[in-house]
Amino acid sequence: MISLIVHRGAWDIPESLVDAHRKGCAAALGIGWNLLQKGGCAVDAVEQVIRFLEDDEAFDAGRGSHLNAVGEVELDASIMNGKTLRCGAVAAVHRIRNPISLARKVMDESEHILLVGTGAERFAAEHQIPTCDPKELIAPREEELWKSIRRKGRYAGRDAFHKSSDRGDTVGAVALDKEGTICVGTSTGGTLNKYPGRVGDSPLIGCGSYADNAVGGISTTGWGEAIIKVVLAKTVIGLMETNGGNGQQAAERGVELLKSKADGYGGVIVLNARGECSIAFNTPKMARAYMTSQMKEPFVAV
């Protein structure tokens, strides 16, 4: 049994962008699925899917991410192997085009889990992860949006997930390979106009990502501060441990708790140990796609 599920964020996606989101999800899914079908491992599949999404500047991950309050791109990412529980994450990096690959390097080649800022970038240089000029990560569209927001004054990051004028495009993927290993990864540029150094849920294990072969894997998207408060990814895993691995039930309950306990907006993708895919969200839309070896065609929706 092999399975793969991908998301490109949960927010009020305008109709003018729905087709691009659908096609982007399908393309990302295809990259990972081809790798898994050829016998590739879940970790490689997740990394390659998320690198593809980070390289698409239309989304809030990698180049084209939202700018912070001083007009800079700061990126976060995490990855976790459900077989070993090894994990790696980076946060607040300015010079890394593909933070998911740096997060994997932290997982594979360090004794640590989370590296931030200049320390993470130093680790990248020492481990042959390419760096770039921070200005290369800024898309003109995002610079104009940032200037517009600054002119208007105070901006609430929470608004990005239920107002169609703003984007909330965290990206994530969960894969199950032929050996039964589950891997999850999540990557983001964070909320628009965030305070410099702000870190959301995406690089925090248990909040933005979690994987355990015995249960499943979860990637979250949405308002990071609320997701952190309810430790959303680990909460969904815990619910699955007590309900027989019912990913859909656990996902829906997790999103209910996100709203009722933290007044949060967002969504989750779930892949259980049986390879079954589930999705839940409380935003107007969520771009997602999945495929399993028991399906004839992939599921893609926004």
mmCIF file of C-alpha atoms in Angstrom:
data_model
loop_
_atom_site.group_PDB
_atom_site.id
_atom_site.type_symbol
_atom_site.label_atom_id
_atom_site.label_comp_id
_atom_site.label_asym_id
_atom_site.label_seq_id
_atom_site.Cartn_x
_atom_site.Cartn_y
_atom_site.Cartn_z
ATOM 1 C CA MET A 1 0.000 0.000 0.000
ATOM 2 C CA ILE A 2 1.286 3.440 -0.918
ATOM 3 C CA SER A 3 -0.517 6.742 -0.352
ATOM 4 C CA LEU A 4 0.140 10.462 -0.720
ATOM 5 C CA ILE A 5 -1.849 13.526 0.328
ATOM 6 C CA VAL A 6 -0.939 17.159 -0.374
ATOM 7 C CA HIS A 7 -2.325 20.575 0.597
ATOM 8 C CA ARG A 8 -1.685 24.134 -0.550
ATOM 9 C CA GLY A 9 -3.369 26.007 2.260
ATOM 10 C CA ALA A 10 -6.805 26.606 3.744
ATOM 11 C CA TRP A 11 -8.254 30.097 3.248
ATOM 12 C CA ASP A 12 -10.843 32.023 1.234
ATOM 13 C CA ILE A 13 -9.311 31.260 -2.159
ATOM 14 C CA PRO A 14 -10.801 33.624 -4.797
ATOM 15 C CA GLU A 15 -12.493 32.001 -7.780
ATOM 16 C CA SER A 16 -9.861 33.540 -10.051
ATOM 17 C CA LEU A 17 -7.190 31.418 -8.335
ATOM 18 C CA VAL A 18 -9.094 28.159 -7.898
ATOM 19 C CA ASP A 19 -7.939 26.626 -11.174
ATOM 20 C CA ALA A 20 -4.282 27.445 -10.458
ATOM 21 C CA HIS A 21 -4.569 25.899 -7.011
ATOM 22 C CA ARG A 22 -6.205 22.765 -8.397
ATOM 23 C CA LYS A 23 -3.577 22.347 -11.109
ATOM 24 C CA GLY A 24 -0.767 23.054 -8.678
ATOM 25 C CA CYS A 25 -2.011 20.441 -6.236
ATOM 26 C CA ALA A 26 -2.350 17.881 -9.012
ATOM 27 C CA ALA A 27 1.153 18.578 -10.307
ATOM 28 C CA ALA A 28 2.714 18.322 -6.850
ATOM 29 C CA LEU A 29 0.844 15.090 -6.183
ATOM 30 C CA GLY A 30 2.072 13.666 -9.468
ATOM 31 C CA ILE A 31 5.713 14.309 -8.583
ATOM 32 C CA GLY A 32 5.470 12.478 -5.288
ATOM 33 C CA TRP A 33 3.272 9.706 -6.628
ATOM 34 C CA ASN A 34 5.672 8.865 -9.442
ATOM 35 C CA LEU A 35 8.489 8.563 -6.927
ATOM 36 C CA LEU A 36 6.481 6.293 -4.610
ATOM 37 C CA GLN A 37 5.341 4.092 -7.509
ATOM 38 C CA LYS A 38 8.971 3.505 -8.457
ATOM 39 C CA GLY A 39 9.703 2.255 -4.942
ATOM 40 C CA GLY A 40 10.957 5.553 -3.547
ATOM 41 C CA CYS A 41 10.797 6.279 0.165
ATOM 42 C CA ALA A 42 8.224 8.485 1.876
ATOM 43 C CA VAL A 43 10.853 10.972 3.064
ATOM 44 C CA ASP A 44 12.091 11.596 -0.483
ATOM 45 C CA ALA A 45 8.528 11.916 -1.776
ATOM 46 C CA VAL A 46 7.560 14.497 0.836
ATOM 47 C CA GLU A 47 10.720 16.529 0.291
ATOM 48 C CA GLN A 48 10.282 16.595 -3.490
ATOM 49 C CA VAL A 49 6.586 17.505 -3.301
ATOM 50 C CA ILE A 50 7.260 20.395 -0.956
ATOM 51 C CA ARG A 51 10.282 21.621 -2.917
ATOM 52 C CA PHE A 52 7.989 21.843 -5.952
ATOM 53 C CA LEU A 53 5.467 23.879 -3.958
ATOM 54 C CA GLU A 54 8.175 26.131 -2.491
ATOM 55 C CA ASP A 55 9.477 26.844 -5.996
ATOM 56 C CA ASP A 56 6.057 28.074 -7.158
ATOM 57 C CA GLU A 57 6.110 31.752 -6.240
ATOM 58 C CA ALA A 58 2.318 31.951 -6.372
ATOM 59 C CA PHE A 59 2.206 30.504 -2.846
ATOM 60 C CA ASP A 60 3.266 31.412 0.688
ATOM 61 C CA ALA A 61 6.264 29.080 0.900
ATOM 62 C CA GLY A 62 9.742 29.641 -0.519
ATOM 63 C CA ARG A 63 10.057 32.453 -3.056
ATOM 64 C CA GLY A 64 6.905 34.555 -3.205
ATOM 65 C CA SER A 65 6.112 34.229 0.499
ATOM 66 C CA HIS A 66 4.521 37.012 2.510
ATOM 67 C CA LEU A 67 6.780 39.785 3.785
ATOM 68 C CA ASN A 68 7.188 40.491 7.486
ATOM 69 C CA ALA A 69 6.790 43.892 9.151
ATOM 70 C CA VAL A 70 10.170 45.121 7.884
ATOM 71 C CA GLY A 71 9.674 43.889 4.326
ATOM 72 C CA GLU A 72 11.643 40.641 4.503
ATOM 73 C CA VAL A 73 10.831 36.995 3.733
ATOM 74 C CA GLU A 74 11.299 34.642 6.704
ATOM 75 C CA LEU A 75 10.683 30.950 6.077
ATOM 76 C CA ASP A 76 9.792 27.995 8.324
ATOM 77 C CA ALA A 77 9.593 24.252 7.606
ATOM 78 C CA SER A 78 9.520 20.863 9.320
ATOM 79 C CA ILE A 79 9.755 17.189 8.377
ATOM 80 C CA MET A 80 9.216 14.010 10.426
ATOM 81 C CA ASN A 81 9.815 10.299 9.874
ATOM 82 C CA GLY A 82 7.068 8.221 11.485
ATOM 83 C CA LYS A 83 9.191 5.061 11.648
ATOM 84 C CA THR A 84 11.992 6.507 13.772
ATOM 85 C CA LEU A 85 10.283 9.664 15.105
ATOM 86 C CA ARG A 86 13.332 11.540 13.880
ATOM 87 C CA CYS A 87 12.445 15.061 12.825
ATOM 88 C CA GLY A 88 14.019 18.301 11.698
ATOM 89 C CA ALA A 89 12.865 21.879 11.421
ATOM 90 C CA VAL A 90 14.086 25.374 10.628
ATOM 91 C CA ALA A 91 12.519 28.737 11.366
ATOM 92 C CA ALA A 92 13.013 32.409 10.505
ATOM 93 C CA VAL A 93 15.502 31.757 7.708
ATOM 94 C CA HIS A 94 16.135 34.509 5.140
ATOM 95 C CA ARG A 95 18.595 32.947 2.702
ATOM 96 C CA ILE A 96 17.171 29.491 1.942
ATOM 97 C CA ARG A 97 15.085 28.856 -1.189
ATOM 98 C CA ASN A 98 13.964 25.393 -0.072
ATOM 99 C CA PRO A 99 13.668 25.283 3.714
ATOM 100 C CA ILE A 100 12.178 21.773 3.584
ATOM 101 C CA SER A 101 15.530 20.455 2.345
ATOM 102 C CA LEU A 102 17.353 22.231 5.156
ATOM 103 C CA ALA A 103 14.859 20.779 7.659
ATOM 104 C CA ARG A 104 15.598 17.320 6.276
ATOM 105 C CA LYS A 105 19.329 17.933 6.632
ATOM 106 C CA VAL A 106 18.770 18.875 10.287
ATOM 107 C CA MET A 107 16.843 15.602 10.738
ATOM 108 C CA ASP A 108 19.399 13.441 8.943
ATOM 109 C CA GLU A 109 22.705 15.002 9.934
ATOM 110 C CA SER A 110 22.384 16.661 13.329
ATOM 111 C CA GLU A 111 21.516 15.757 16.898
ATOM 112 C CA HIS A 112 19.030 18.628 17.019
ATOM 113 C CA ILE A 113 15.438 19.102 15.902
ATOM 114 C CA LEU A 114 14.920 22.852 15.411
ATOM 115 C CA LEU A 115 17.454 25.419 14.205
ATOM 116 C CA VAL A 116 16.546 29.085 13.694
ATOM 117 C CA GLY A 117 17.747 32.209 11.958
ATOM 118 C CA THR A 118 21.461 32.700 11.418
ATOM 119 C CA GLY A 119 22.261 29.414 13.153
ATOM 120 C CA ALA A 120 20.127 27.508 10.658
ATOM 121 C CA GLU A 121 21.759 29.375 7.775
ATOM 122 C CA ARG A 122 25.233 28.591 9.130
ATOM 123 C CA PHE A 123 24.244 24.914 9.306
ATOM 124 C CA ALA A 124 23.064 25.142 5.695
ATOM 125 C CA ALA A 125 26.409 26.508 4.535
ATOM 126 C CA GLU A 126 28.280 23.775 6.420
ATOM 127 C CA HIS A 127 26.131 21.046 4.831
ATOM 128 C CA GLN A 128 26.113 22.202 1.194
ATOM 129 C CA ILE A 129 22.540 23.495 1.216
ATOM 130 C CA PRO A 130 22.435 26.381 -1.308
ATOM 131 C CA THR A 131 21.860 29.870 0.073
ATOM 132 C CA CYS A 132 20.675 32.971 -1.763
ATOM 133 C CA ASP A 133 20.411 36.727 -1.446
ATOM 134 C CA PRO A 134 17.311 37.429 0.700
ATOM 135 C CA LYS A 135 16.038 39.800 -1.988
ATOM 136 C CA GLU A 136 15.760 36.867 -4.409
ATOM 137 C CA LEU A 137 12.908 35.477 -2.286
ATOM 138 C CA ILE A 138 10.770 38.616 -2.670
ATOM 139 C CA ALA A 139 8.113 38.554 -5.392
ATOM 140 C CA PRO A 140 6.957 41.966 -6.740
ATOM 141 C CA ARG A 141 3.344 41.021 -6.011
ATOM 142 C CA GLU A 142 4.128 40.493 -2.335
ATOM 143 C CA GLU A 143 6.124 43.710 -2.095
ATOM 144 C CA GLU A 144 3.140 45.667 -3.409
ATOM 145 C CA LEU A 145 0.760 43.864 -1.040
ATOM 146 C CA TRP A 146 3.059 44.608 1.902
ATOM 147 C CA LYS A 147 3.232 48.310 1.002
ATOM 148 C CA SER A 148 -0.556 48.427 0.759
ATOM 149 C CA ILE A 149 -0.965 46.803 4.173
ATOM 150 C CA ARG A 150 1.583 49.160 5.750
ATOM 151 C CA ARG A 151 -0.313 52.161 4.403
ATOM 152 C CA LYS A 152 -3.537 50.900 5.960
ATOM 153 C CA GLY A 153 -2.011 50.492 9.414
ATOM 154 C CA ARG A 154 -2.593 47.586 11.802
ATOM 155 C CA TYR A 155 -3.115 44.159 10.224
ATOM 156 C CA ALA A 156 -4.350 41.014 11.986
ATOM 157 C CA GLY A 157 -2.682 37.846 10.685
ATOM 158 C CA ARG A 158 -5.779 35.841 11.588
ATOM 159 C CA ASP A 159 -7.675 37.664 8.825
ATOM 160 C CA ALA A 160 -5.713 35.849 6.129
ATOM 161 C CA PHE A 161 -7.721 32.671 6.606
ATOM 162 C CA HIS A 162 -11.260 33.978 6.184
ATOM 163 C CA LYS A 163 -10.940 37.100 4.002
ATOM 164 C CA SER A 164 -10.550 36.611 0.275
ATOM 165 C CA SER A 165 -8.248 39.631 -0.064
ATOM 166 C CA ASP A 166 -5.454 37.811 1.783
ATOM 167 C CA ARG A 167 -3.564 34.544 1.268
ATOM 168 C CA GLY A 168 -2.803 31.766 3.714
ATOM 169 C CA ASP A 169 -0.861 29.300 1.605
ATOM 170 C CA THR A 170 1.140 27.062 3.928
ATOM 171 C CA VAL A 171 1.966 23.861 2.012
ATOM 172 C CA GLY A 172 2.268 20.301 3.274
ATOM 173 C CA ALA A 173 2.383 16.629 2.355
ATOM 174 C CA VAL A 174 2.096 13.210 4.008
ATOM 175 C CA ALA A 175 3.303 10.005 2.331
ATOM 176 C CA LEU A 176 3.179 6.261 3.029
ATOM 177 C CA ASP A 177 5.727 4.145 1.158
ATOM 178 C CA LYS A 178 5.836 0.435 0.322
ATOM 179 C CA GLU A 179 7.867 -0.278 3.477
ATOM 180 C CA GLY A 180 5.108 1.160 5.661
ATOM 181 C CA THR A 181 6.980 4.331 6.595
ATOM 182 C CA ILE A 182 4.930 7.507 6.989
ATOM 183 C CA CYS A 183 6.573 10.900 6.515
ATOM 184 C CA VAL A 184 5.113 14.393 6.877
ATOM 185 C CA GLY A 185 6.427 17.807 5.879
ATOM 186 C CA THR A 186 5.104 21.363 6.167
ATOM 187 C CA SER A 187 6.542 24.645 4.825
ATOM 188 C CA THR A 188 5.458 28.285 5.026
ATOM 189 C CA GLY A 189 6.393 31.926 4.779
ATOM 190 C CA GLY A 190 4.103 32.714 7.695
ATOM 191 C CA THR A 191 1.507 35.439 8.032
ATOM 192 C CA LEU A 192 1.634 38.747 6.206
ATOM 193 C CA ASN A 193 3.281 41.639 8.093
ATOM 194 C CA LYS A 194 4.328 39.404 11.005
ATOM 195 C CA TYR A 195 6.774 40.760 13.562
ATOM 196 C CA PRO A 196 10.376 39.863 12.607
ATOM 197 C CA GLY A 197 11.338 36.577 14.232
ATOM 198 C CA ARG A 198 7.752 35.407 14.634
ATOM 199 C CA VAL A 199 7.517 31.630 14.334
ATOM 200 C CA GLY A 200 4.215 29.903 13.636
ATOM 201 C CA ASP A 201 3.062 26.316 13.842
ATOM 202 C CA SER A 202 4.666 24.910 10.684
ATOM 203 C CA PRO A 203 8.167 24.212 12.090
ATOM 204 C CA LEU A 204 6.896 23.066 15.486
ATOM 205 C CA ILE A 205 6.650 19.291 15.757
ATOM 206 C CA GLY A 206 3.218 18.389 17.114
ATOM 207 C CA CYS A 207 1.690 21.645 15.893
ATOM 208 C CA GLY A 208 2.332 21.881 12.145
ATOM 209 C CA SER A 209 3.551 18.323 11.547
ATOM 210 C CA TYR A 210 3.519 14.944 13.249
ATOM 211 C CA ALA A 211 4.046 11.352 12.101
ATOM 212 C CA ASP A 212 3.982 7.981 13.837
ATOM 213 C CA ASN A 213 3.886 4.791 11.769
ATOM 214 C CA ALA A 214 1.611 3.142 14.322
ATOM 215 C CA VAL A 215 -1.039 5.847 13.926
ATOM 216 C CA GLY A 216 -0.565 8.169 10.951
ATOM 217 C CA GLY A 217 0.728 11.526 9.771
ATOM 218 C CA ILE A 218 -0.728 15.039 9.950
ATOM 219 C CA SER A 219 0.105 18.364 8.276
ATOM 220 C CA THR A 220 -1.779 21.482 9.345
ATOM 221 C CA THR A 221 -2.443 24.872 7.797
ATOM 222 C CA GLY A 222 -4.083 28.013 9.118
ATOM 223 C CA TRP A 223 -3.612 30.659 11.782
ATOM 224 C CA GLY A 224 -0.430 29.519 13.491
ATOM 225 C CA GLU A 225 -0.995 31.051 16.899
ATOM 226 C CA ALA A 226 -4.282 29.173 17.301
ATOM 227 C CA ILE A 227 -2.825 25.916 15.960
ATOM 228 C CA ILE A 228 -0.008 26.137 18.508
ATOM 229 C CA LYS A 229 -2.479 26.663 21.360
ATOM 230 C CA VAL A 230 -4.235 23.372 20.648
ATOM 231 C CA VAL A 231 -1.087 21.502 19.447
ATOM 232 C CA LEU A 232 -3.241 20.541 16.482
ATOM 233 C CA ALA A 233 -1.204 17.841 14.721
ATOM 234 C CA LYS A 234 -0.513 15.882 17.905
ATOM 235 C CA THR A 235 -4.098 16.400 19.071
ATOM 236 C CA VAL A 236 -5.388 14.738 15.892
ATOM 237 C CA ILE A 237 -2.900 11.884 16.340
ATOM 238 C CA GLY A 238 -4.123 11.433 19.916
ATOM 239 C CA LEU A 239 -7.730 11.290 18.764
ATOM 240 C CA MET A 240 -6.815 8.613 16.216
ATOM 241 C CA GLU A 241 -5.126 6.550 18.917
ATOM 242 C CA THR A 242 -8.432 6.321 20.762
ATOM 243 C CA ASN A 243 -10.885 5.947 17.851
ATOM 244 C CA GLY A 244 -9.380 3.022 15.968
ATOM 245 C CA GLY A 245 -7.438 5.162 13.519
ATOM 246 C CA ASN A 246 -10.453 6.962 12.032
ATOM 247 C CA GLY A 247 -8.667 9.871 10.377
ATOM 248 C CA GLN A 248 -11.769 11.696 9.158
ATOM 249 C CA GLN A 249 -13.410 11.700 12.564
ATOM 250 C CA ALA A 250 -10.187 12.849 14.225
ATOM 251 C CA ALA A 251 -9.568 15.569 11.633
ATOM 252 C CA GLU A 252 -13.059 17.003 12.018
ATOM 253 C CA ARG A 253 -12.826 16.963 15.808
ATOM 254 C CA GLY A 254 -9.401 18.599 15.688
ATOM 255 C CA VAL A 255 -10.689 21.456 13.554
ATOM 256 C CA GLU A 256 -13.684 21.835 15.884
ATOM 257 C CA LEU A 257 -11.280 22.203 18.815
ATOM 258 C CA LEU A 258 -9.209 24.727 16.868
ATOM 259 C CA LYS A 259 -12.273 26.988 16.596
ATOM 260 C CA SER A 260 -13.920 26.340 19.958
ATOM 261 C CA LYS A 261 -10.784 26.590 22.097
ATOM 262 C CA ALA A 262 -8.651 29.105 20.188
ATOM 263 C CA ASP A 263 -11.081 30.820 17.776
ATOM 264 C CA GLY A 264 -8.815 29.596 14.995
ATOM 265 C CA TYR A 265 -9.243 29.012 11.283
ATOM 266 C CA GLY A 266 -7.423 26.351 9.310
ATOM 267 C CA GLY A 267 -7.345 22.773 8.149
ATOM 268 C CA VAL A 268 -5.570 19.436 8.373
ATOM 269 C CA ILE A 269 -4.623 16.619 6.043
ATOM 270 C CA VAL A 270 -4.423 13.148 7.562
ATOM 271 C CA LEU A 271 -2.963 9.847 6.411
ATOM 272 C CA ASN A 272 -3.584 6.942 8.779
ATOM 273 C CA ALA A 273 -1.512 3.789 9.192
ATOM 274 C CA ARG A 274 -3.824 1.949 6.768
ATOM 275 C CA GLY A 275 -3.075 4.487 4.043
ATOM 276 C CA GLU A 276 -6.496 6.162 4.183
ATOM 277 C CA CYS A 277 -6.593 9.913 3.461
ATOM 278 C CA SER A 278 -8.768 12.459 5.265
ATOM 279 C CA ILE A 279 -9.225 16.238 5.204
ATOM 280 C CA ALA A 280 -11.045 18.753 7.401
ATOM 281 C CA PHE A 281 -11.095 22.565 7.400
ATOM 282 C CA ASN A 282 -13.236 25.464 8.631
ATOM 283 C CA THR A 283 -12.161 28.034 6.044
ATOM 284 C CA PRO A 284 -14.174 28.742 2.882
ATOM 285 C CA LYS A 285 -11.799 26.641 0.768
ATOM 286 C CA MET A 286 -8.760 24.362 1.031
ATOM 287 C CA ALA A 287 -6.623 23.186 -1.885
ATOM 288 C CA ARG A 288 -5.879 19.468 -1.506
ATOM 289 C CA ALA A 289 -5.168 16.311 -3.475
ATOM 290 C CA TYR A 290 -4.524 12.671 -2.670
ATOM 291 C CA MET A 291 -3.910 9.290 -4.261
ATOM 292 C CA THR A 292 -3.635 5.743 -2.926
ATOM 293 C CA SER A 293 -2.723 2.454 -4.598
ATOM 294 C CA GLN A 294 -6.368 1.429 -4.231
ATOM 295 C CA MET A 295 -7.606 4.356 -6.355
ATOM 296 C CA LYS A 296 -7.807 4.523 -10.149
ATOM 297 C CA GLU A 297 -7.630 8.330 -10.318
ATOM 298 C CA PRO A 298 -6.355 10.994 -7.910
ATOM 299 C CA PHE A 299 -8.738 13.154 -5.902
ATOM 300 C CA VAL A 300 -8.134 16.891 -6.419
ATOM 301 C CA ALA A 301 -10.310 19.677 -5.003
ATOM 302 C CA VAL A 302 -10.329 23.275 -3.819
#
